[in-house]
Amino acid sequence: MKVALVTFYAGHVRRGVETWAYELRKRLPGETKVFSLYESNWTTKVDSLKMADPIYKYYIYYAKCIEYTRYLRKFRLFTPSFLSLYYDGDLALLVYALNLFSPLKKFNPDIIVNHVGFYCGTMLRFYRALYKTPFISVGGAGKGVTEIKNIRTRPNCYVAQTPSIKKFLERKAPNVPIELIPNGADLDLLDPSKNRFTYAELGQMAHIKNPLIEHPLILSTSALLDGKRLDFLTQAVAKLKKCTLVFAGNGEAKEKLVSLGENLLGRRFIYVGILARETLATLYRTCDVFCLPSFHEPFGNVFVEAMAANIPVVAHRDEDREWMVGEKGGILTDASDVNKLGSALKEAAQRDWADGPRKNSKRFSWDLIAEKYVSLIEKVLLQSHR
């Protein structure tokens, strides 16, 4: 069996989608290739536009001149899908999708799994018509227009990563088969019995000299964006008399969040930047509680990773977090209330969780997730050959 995994940034960064491609490539039977914009020792390069290319620069220039992007954003809910170039990167995605034809034809896969979105889904629909090659699309954009456009490219099957998104898409595209397959975690990498940082080692990683590191250590690792509500987490931690807050990651709100942490927590706030996977796994094991108080997470790999390191999770209560975290993996609360969030953090640090979070995370092991993809691929291949 030959499987093509289509991603965009694989081999360049290691976020949820790229980790998905890396882990599945290792576990799927037969020959599996990852088609990415970037070439590495585990990906196959697909040409696209670069910021230096004249056509790309002219598109951006004229889009800004006539405020085309802004106009389409305003009317995006009823703008036709083929006019969805309202982000600078969309043109590169479109050309990347078109340039997939040649390398895919050369590889001649039995099935294609798309984790890029609408543009690749549209191209793969044409590819299927020409070469009879079925394709599966994987969601990850949450409940919104982007996910709807993706599933309406009519893949042979669509993968939803959480129960609520599966229900949402069943209403929006009732004629497309949908399977629930979550993302996974590397249970071996996050084994809680492995090494931890000493407080001295953690202090050396901090953005300031001589931080005050005291139990409990509360960790949040994510993109540092306003939508993650890390400012709210900082306010909640500030209400606790004794603890240290640790942020890992990067993003547009970095300077604002670091400044807020320093103002509210002083030396009890640590920012460690972007970490390698192995270093981040050690940091998970070192901390006592994990918290990401955002209201909307399409999946939330960090919750599963924290539980795999046997760290309890504090998160906003919703259908997907109840399914993922449950009672054994942490505490769910009303994350819109700073007092309730602070109380949940305190309770999570004080409670004896035994190995509850780790046991809960085993539902999301990559070995188990890969088995589900194998079953789905075999099912789609069988149906497409009838």
Short mmCIF file of C-alpha atoms in Angstrom, two decimals:
data_model
loop_
_atom_site.label_atom_id
_atom_site.label_comp_id
_atom_site.label_asym_id
_atom_site.label_seq_id
_atom_site.Cartn_x
_atom_site.Cartn_y
_atom_site.Cartn_z
CA MET A 1 0.00 0.00 0.00
CA LYS A 2 1.30 3.44 -0.99
CA VAL A 3 0.05 6.40 1.03
CA ALA A 4 0.69 10.10 0.35
CA LEU A 5 0.41 12.48 3.31
CA VAL A 6 -0.09 16.07 2.18
CA THR A 7 1.01 18.83 4.57
CA PHE A 8 2.48 22.30 4.10
CA TYR A 9 5.13 22.95 6.77
CA ALA A 10 6.33 19.39 7.52
CA GLY A 11 10.11 19.27 7.78
CA HIS A 12 10.22 22.95 8.74
CA VAL A 13 8.35 23.27 12.04
CA ARG A 14 6.90 20.71 14.48
CA ARG A 15 3.40 21.74 15.49
CA GLY A 16 0.28 19.59 15.60
CA VAL A 17 -0.09 18.96 11.85
CA GLU A 18 3.61 18.37 11.26
CA THR A 19 3.83 15.99 14.22
CA TRP A 20 0.80 14.15 12.83
CA ALA A 21 2.63 13.62 9.52
CA TYR A 22 5.89 12.58 11.19
CA GLU A 23 4.27 10.05 13.52
CA LEU A 24 1.97 8.50 10.91
CA ARG A 25 4.78 8.15 8.39
CA LYS A 26 6.67 6.00 10.89
CA ARG A 27 3.69 3.76 11.64
CA LEU A 28 1.63 3.26 8.48
CA PRO A 29 2.33 -0.03 6.65
CA GLY A 30 3.76 -0.10 3.14
CA GLU A 31 5.36 2.99 1.59
CA THR A 32 4.35 6.39 2.92
CA LYS A 33 5.59 9.74 1.62
CA VAL A 34 5.02 13.20 3.08
CA PHE A 35 4.60 15.96 0.48
CA SER A 36 5.59 19.32 1.94
CA LEU A 37 6.71 22.77 0.92
CA TYR A 38 10.01 21.97 2.64
CA GLU A 39 12.55 19.27 1.87
CA SER A 40 14.04 17.27 4.73
CA ASN A 41 15.20 13.75 5.45
CA TRP A 42 11.55 12.62 5.83
CA THR A 43 9.63 14.85 3.38
CA THR A 44 9.30 15.26 -0.39
CA LYS A 45 9.47 18.89 -1.55
CA VAL A 46 6.63 20.49 -3.52
CA ASP A 47 7.39 23.80 -5.21
CA SER A 48 5.39 26.87 -4.28
CA LEU A 49 5.69 30.63 -4.37
CA LYS A 50 8.21 32.37 -2.15
CA MET A 51 7.96 35.89 -0.82
CA ALA A 52 10.75 36.87 -3.24
CA ASP A 53 8.88 35.70 -6.36
CA PRO A 54 7.61 38.63 -8.46
CA ILE A 55 4.06 37.27 -8.88
CA TYR A 56 3.74 36.88 -5.11
CA LYS A 57 5.01 40.40 -4.42
CA TYR A 58 2.73 41.93 -7.08
CA TYR A 59 -0.31 40.10 -5.69
CA ILE A 60 0.35 41.36 -2.17
CA TYR A 61 1.07 44.87 -3.41
CA TYR A 62 -2.09 45.22 -5.48
CA ALA A 63 -4.25 43.47 -2.87
CA LYS A 64 -3.19 46.10 -0.35
CA CYS A 65 -3.59 48.95 -2.84
CA ILE A 66 -7.20 48.18 -3.65
CA GLU A 67 -7.98 46.76 -0.18
CA TYR A 68 -9.14 43.55 -1.85
CA THR A 69 -8.16 41.47 1.15
CA ARG A 70 -10.07 43.69 3.52
CA TYR A 71 -13.13 43.66 1.26
CA LEU A 72 -13.21 39.87 1.09
CA ARG A 73 -12.74 39.51 4.84
CA LYS A 74 -15.78 41.72 5.36
CA PHE A 75 -17.94 39.48 3.18
CA ARG A 76 -16.18 36.17 3.84
CA LEU A 77 -19.27 34.36 5.12
CA PHE A 78 -20.86 34.48 1.70
CA THR A 79 -17.85 34.98 -0.56
CA PRO A 80 -17.54 32.11 -3.10
CA SER A 81 -14.86 29.62 -2.09
CA PHE A 82 -12.77 30.27 -5.19
CA LEU A 83 -12.41 33.94 -4.11
CA SER A 84 -11.04 33.18 -0.66
CA LEU A 85 -7.61 34.78 -1.12
CA TYR A 86 -7.99 37.05 1.87
CA TYR A 87 -4.69 36.08 3.50
CA ASP A 88 -1.20 36.65 2.14
CA GLY A 89 -0.38 32.95 2.47
CA ASP A 90 -3.41 31.78 0.51
CA LEU A 91 -1.76 32.42 -2.86
CA ALA A 92 1.20 30.26 -1.85
CA LEU A 93 -1.19 27.50 -0.72
CA LEU A 94 -3.03 27.64 -4.01
CA VAL A 95 0.13 27.30 -6.10
CA TYR A 96 1.41 24.57 -3.77
CA ALA A 97 -1.84 22.64 -4.35
CA LEU A 98 -1.56 22.97 -8.12
CA ASN A 99 2.07 21.86 -8.05
CA LEU A 100 1.14 18.66 -6.21
CA PHE A 101 -0.05 17.04 -9.44
CA SER A 102 3.39 16.14 -10.80
CA PRO A 103 5.01 14.61 -7.66
CA LEU A 104 1.81 12.76 -6.80
CA LYS A 105 1.56 11.27 -10.29
CA LYS A 106 5.20 10.20 -10.07
CA PHE A 107 4.63 8.49 -6.69
CA ASN A 108 1.27 7.04 -7.85
CA PRO A 109 -0.23 6.46 -4.37
CA ASP A 110 -3.14 4.16 -3.64
CA ILE A 111 -4.66 6.84 -1.39
CA ILE A 112 -3.94 10.44 -0.37
CA VAL A 113 -4.48 11.98 3.08
CA ASN A 114 -4.82 15.77 2.97
CA HIS A 115 -4.06 17.90 6.04
CA VAL A 116 -3.72 21.27 4.27
CA GLY A 117 -7.29 22.31 3.63
CA PHE A 118 -9.57 23.64 0.93
CA TYR A 119 -7.06 24.31 -1.86
CA CYS A 120 -5.51 20.87 -1.71
CA GLY A 121 -8.92 19.30 -1.25
CA THR A 122 -10.15 20.97 -4.44
CA MET A 123 -7.05 19.87 -6.37
CA LEU A 124 -7.34 16.30 -5.04
CA ARG A 125 -10.95 16.17 -6.19
CA PHE A 126 -9.73 16.80 -9.75
CA TYR A 127 -6.87 14.32 -9.25
CA ARG A 128 -9.37 11.68 -8.13
CA ALA A 129 -11.49 12.29 -11.23
CA LEU A 130 -8.46 11.83 -13.49
CA TYR A 131 -6.69 8.92 -11.77
CA LYS A 132 -9.38 7.29 -9.59
CA THR A 133 -7.25 7.85 -6.46
CA PRO A 134 -9.38 8.32 -3.32
CA PHE A 135 -8.47 10.93 -0.75
CA ILE A 136 -9.17 11.60 2.91
CA SER A 137 -9.15 15.10 4.37
CA VAL A 138 -8.30 15.84 8.00
CA GLY A 139 -9.87 18.82 9.75
CA GLY A 140 -8.30 21.08 12.33
CA ALA A 141 -9.71 24.57 11.85
CA GLY A 142 -12.55 24.35 14.37
CA LYS A 143 -16.21 25.21 13.89
CA GLY A 144 -16.26 27.76 11.12
CA VAL A 145 -16.17 28.62 7.45
CA THR A 146 -12.70 27.15 6.87
CA GLU A 147 -13.75 23.70 8.06
CA ILE A 148 -16.99 23.82 6.07
CA LYS A 149 -15.15 24.75 2.87
CA ASN A 150 -12.69 21.92 3.47
CA ILE A 151 -15.30 19.19 3.88
CA ARG A 152 -17.31 20.48 0.91
CA THR A 153 -14.49 19.47 -1.42
CA ARG A 154 -16.13 16.04 -0.98
CA PRO A 155 -13.31 13.75 0.11
CA ASN A 156 -14.02 10.03 0.29
CA CYS A 157 -13.97 10.48 4.05
CA TYR A 158 -13.37 13.38 6.43
CA VAL A 159 -11.57 13.07 9.77
CA ALA A 160 -12.87 15.17 12.64
CA GLN A 161 -10.57 15.36 15.64
CA THR A 162 -13.16 15.99 18.37
CA PRO A 163 -16.77 14.91 19.02
CA SER A 164 -18.27 18.42 18.82
CA ILE A 165 -16.61 19.14 15.46
CA LYS A 166 -17.86 15.79 14.14
CA LYS A 167 -21.44 16.74 15.10
CA PHE A 168 -20.98 20.21 13.61
CA LEU A 169 -19.78 18.83 10.27
CA GLU A 170 -22.48 16.15 10.12
CA ARG A 171 -25.00 18.99 10.08
CA LYS A 172 -23.08 21.02 7.48
CA ALA A 173 -22.14 18.17 5.11
CA PRO A 174 -24.50 15.22 5.74
CA ASN A 175 -23.46 13.42 2.53
CA VAL A 176 -19.76 13.15 3.39
CA PRO A 177 -18.66 10.21 5.60
CA ILE A 178 -16.98 11.47 8.79
CA GLU A 179 -14.77 9.55 11.22
CA LEU A 180 -13.62 10.67 14.67
CA ILE A 181 -9.84 10.25 15.00
CA PRO A 182 -8.00 12.53 17.45
CA ASN A 183 -4.38 13.62 17.38
CA GLY A 184 -1.91 11.70 19.48
CA ALA A 185 0.98 12.04 21.88
CA ASP A 186 4.38 10.37 22.04
CA LEU A 187 3.95 8.41 25.27
CA ASP A 188 7.55 7.26 25.33
CA LEU A 189 8.96 10.77 24.94
CA LEU A 190 6.65 12.05 27.71
CA ASP A 191 7.20 9.10 30.07
CA PRO A 192 6.81 10.60 33.59
CA SER A 193 9.53 8.33 34.98
CA LYS A 194 12.20 10.07 32.91
CA ASN A 195 14.37 12.96 34.04
CA ARG A 196 13.17 16.35 35.30
CA PHE A 197 14.89 19.71 35.50
CA THR A 198 16.27 20.82 38.82
CA TYR A 199 15.15 24.26 39.97
CA ALA A 200 18.65 25.51 39.22
CA GLU A 201 18.46 24.18 35.64
CA LEU A 202 15.02 25.72 35.16
CA GLY A 203 16.34 29.01 36.50
CA GLN A 204 19.08 29.01 33.86
CA MET A 205 16.42 28.66 31.13
CA ALA A 206 14.45 31.67 32.40
CA HIS A 207 14.37 35.02 30.65
CA ILE A 208 15.44 36.78 33.87
CA LYS A 209 18.23 36.20 36.35
CA ASN A 210 17.49 34.62 39.71
CA PRO A 211 13.78 33.81 39.24
CA LEU A 212 11.82 32.75 42.31
CA ILE A 213 10.89 29.12 41.66
CA GLU A 214 8.48 27.67 44.15
CA HIS A 215 5.93 24.88 44.24
CA PRO A 216 3.53 24.53 42.51
CA LEU A 217 4.92 25.17 39.04
CA ILE A 218 2.11 26.06 36.63
CA LEU A 219 2.98 25.55 32.96
CA SER A 220 1.36 26.84 29.80
CA THR A 221 2.87 26.10 26.41
CA SER A 222 1.17 27.32 23.25
CA ALA A 223 1.29 29.99 20.59
CA LEU A 224 1.44 33.29 22.46
CA LEU A 225 -1.69 34.81 20.94
CA ASP A 226 -4.54 36.83 22.39
CA GLY A 227 -7.04 34.04 21.73
CA LYS A 228 -5.19 31.69 24.09
CA ARG A 229 -6.20 33.97 27.01
CA LEU A 230 -2.84 33.66 28.73
CA ASP A 231 -3.27 37.15 30.17
CA PHE A 232 -6.30 35.79 32.02
CA LEU A 233 -4.24 32.86 33.29
CA THR A 234 -1.59 35.29 34.57
CA GLN A 235 -4.26 37.23 36.48
CA ALA A 236 -5.57 34.01 38.02
CA VAL A 237 -2.08 32.90 39.11
CA ALA A 238 -1.46 36.33 40.62
CA LYS A 239 -4.25 35.58 43.11
CA LEU A 240 -2.33 32.57 44.45
CA LYS A 241 0.09 33.33 47.25
CA LYS A 242 2.79 30.84 46.37
CA CYS A 243 3.55 29.39 42.93
CA THR A 244 5.56 30.04 39.76
CA LEU A 245 4.08 30.50 36.30
CA VAL A 246 6.07 29.19 33.31
CA PHE A 247 5.33 30.15 29.69
CA ALA A 248 6.85 28.35 26.68
CA GLY A 249 6.26 29.22 23.04
CA ASN A 250 6.22 32.29 20.84
CA GLY A 251 3.73 34.52 19.04
CA GLU A 252 2.44 37.99 18.34
CA ALA A 253 1.45 38.65 21.97
CA LYS A 254 4.81 37.62 23.43
CA GLU A 255 6.03 41.04 24.56
CA LYS A 256 2.66 41.97 26.05
CA LEU A 257 2.35 38.68 27.95
CA VAL A 258 5.92 38.71 29.26
CA SER A 259 5.45 42.31 30.45
CA LEU A 260 2.18 41.40 32.18
CA GLY A 261 3.77 38.38 33.85
CA GLU A 262 6.64 40.48 35.17
CA ASN A 263 4.27 43.20 36.44
CA LEU A 264 1.83 40.87 38.22
CA LEU A 265 4.17 38.09 39.37
CA GLY A 266 7.63 39.62 39.42
CA ARG A 267 10.28 36.93 39.84
CA ARG A 268 7.56 34.26 40.04
CA PHE A 269 7.11 34.47 36.27
CA ILE A 270 9.39 32.60 33.86
CA TYR A 271 9.45 32.71 30.07
CA VAL A 272 11.59 30.02 28.40
CA GLY A 273 10.85 30.60 24.69
CA ILE A 274 10.56 27.89 22.06
CA LEU A 275 11.95 24.53 23.15
CA ALA A 276 13.02 21.36 21.34
CA ARG A 277 10.61 18.44 21.75
CA GLU A 278 12.86 16.60 24.19
CA THR A 279 13.43 19.71 26.30
CA LEU A 280 9.71 20.49 26.33
CA ALA A 281 8.94 16.94 27.46
CA THR A 282 11.33 17.39 30.39
CA LEU A 283 9.65 20.70 31.25
CA TYR A 284 6.23 19.02 31.32
CA ARG A 285 7.55 16.47 33.84
CA THR A 286 9.13 19.21 35.95
CA CYS A 287 5.91 21.20 36.42
CA ASP A 288 2.96 20.40 38.68
CA VAL A 289 -0.07 21.69 36.74
CA PHE A 290 -0.77 22.54 33.11
CA CYS A 291 -3.27 25.20 32.08
CA LEU A 292 -4.49 26.64 28.80
CA PRO A 293 -7.70 28.65 29.45
CA SER A 294 -8.69 29.32 25.82
CA PHE A 295 -12.36 28.88 24.93
CA HIS A 296 -11.88 27.44 21.45
CA GLU A 297 -9.27 24.79 20.67
CA PRO A 298 -9.79 22.74 17.46
CA PHE A 299 -8.06 19.90 19.30
CA GLY A 300 -5.46 20.93 21.87
CA ASN A 301 -2.41 18.64 21.61
CA VAL A 302 -0.90 20.29 24.67
CA PHE A 303 -3.61 18.86 26.92
CA VAL A 304 -2.82 15.32 25.82
CA GLU A 305 0.94 15.93 26.11
CA ALA A 306 0.58 17.24 29.67
CA MET A 307 -1.49 14.23 30.70
CA ALA A 308 1.03 11.88 29.08
CA ALA A 309 3.65 13.39 31.40
CA ASN A 310 1.18 12.70 34.26
CA ILE A 311 0.54 16.40 34.82
CA PRO A 312 -3.08 17.36 35.67
CA VAL A 313 -4.77 19.77 33.27
CA VAL A 314 -6.87 22.81 34.13
CA ALA A 315 -9.04 23.95 31.22
CA HIS A 316 -12.33 25.52 30.26
CA ARG A 317 -15.28 23.15 30.55
CA ASP A 318 -16.80 22.23 27.20
CA GLU A 319 -17.88 19.06 25.42
CA ASP A 320 -14.50 18.32 23.86
CA ARG A 321 -12.48 18.94 27.03
CA GLU A 322 -14.86 16.67 28.97
CA TRP A 323 -14.21 13.95 26.38
CA MET A 324 -10.45 14.53 26.39
CA VAL A 325 -9.59 15.35 30.01
CA GLY A 326 -12.50 13.84 31.93
CA GLU A 327 -12.28 13.45 35.70
CA LYS A 328 -8.97 11.58 35.79
CA GLY A 329 -6.96 13.98 33.65
CA GLY A 330 -7.53 17.24 35.49
CA ILE A 331 -10.08 19.85 36.47
CA LEU A 332 -12.49 21.61 34.13
CA THR A 333 -13.94 24.94 35.21
CA ASP A 334 -15.51 28.15 34.02
CA ALA A 335 -12.37 29.78 32.64
CA SER A 336 -14.20 33.08 32.17
CA ASP A 337 -14.13 33.58 35.96
CA VAL A 338 -10.66 34.46 37.24
CA ASN A 339 -11.50 33.33 40.79
CA LYS A 340 -12.80 29.95 39.66
CA LEU A 341 -9.74 29.46 37.46
CA GLY A 342 -7.42 30.31 40.37
CA SER A 343 -9.27 27.91 42.67
CA ALA A 344 -9.05 25.13 40.08
CA LEU A 345 -5.28 25.66 39.74
CA LYS A 346 -4.86 25.48 43.51
CA GLU A 347 -6.98 22.33 43.80
CA ALA A 348 -5.16 20.63 40.92
CA ALA A 349 -1.81 21.26 42.62
CA GLN A 350 -3.00 19.91 45.97
CA ARG A 351 -4.87 16.80 44.84
CA ASP A 352 -3.17 13.40 44.66
CA TRP A 353 -3.71 12.37 41.04
CA ALA A 354 -1.71 9.11 41.27
CA ASP A 355 -1.25 8.04 37.62
CA GLY A 356 -4.70 9.18 36.49
CA PRO A 357 -3.58 11.72 33.85
CA ARG A 358 -1.07 9.26 32.35
CA LYS A 359 -3.66 6.49 32.14
CA ASN A 360 -6.13 8.85 30.51
CA SER A 361 -3.57 9.89 27.89
CA LYS A 362 -3.11 6.32 26.66
CA ARG A 363 -6.31 6.71 24.62
CA PHE A 364 -4.29 9.13 22.49
CA SER A 365 -1.11 7.16 21.90
CA TRP A 366 0.22 7.49 18.36
CA ASP A 367 0.26 3.70 18.00
CA LEU A 368 -3.49 3.60 18.66
CA ILE A 369 -4.16 6.61 16.41
CA ALA A 370 -2.15 5.01 13.58
CA GLU A 371 -4.22 1.84 13.89
CA LYS A 372 -7.38 3.90 13.43
CA TYR A 373 -5.95 5.53 10.30
CA VAL A 374 -4.95 2.15 8.90
CA SER A 375 -8.49 0.84 9.43
CA LEU A 376 -9.97 3.95 7.81
CA ILE A 377 -7.60 3.79 4.82
CA GLU A 378 -8.41 0.13 4.23
CA LYS A 379 -12.13 0.90 4.48
CA VAL A 380 -11.93 3.78 1.98
CA LEU A 381 -9.83 1.72 -0.46
CA LEU A 382 -12.31 -1.14 -0.28
CA GLN A 383 -15.28 1.15 -0.94
CA SER A 384 -13.56 3.03 -3.77
CA HIS A 385 -12.77 -0.20 -5.63
CA ARG A 386 -16.34 -1.48 -5.67
#
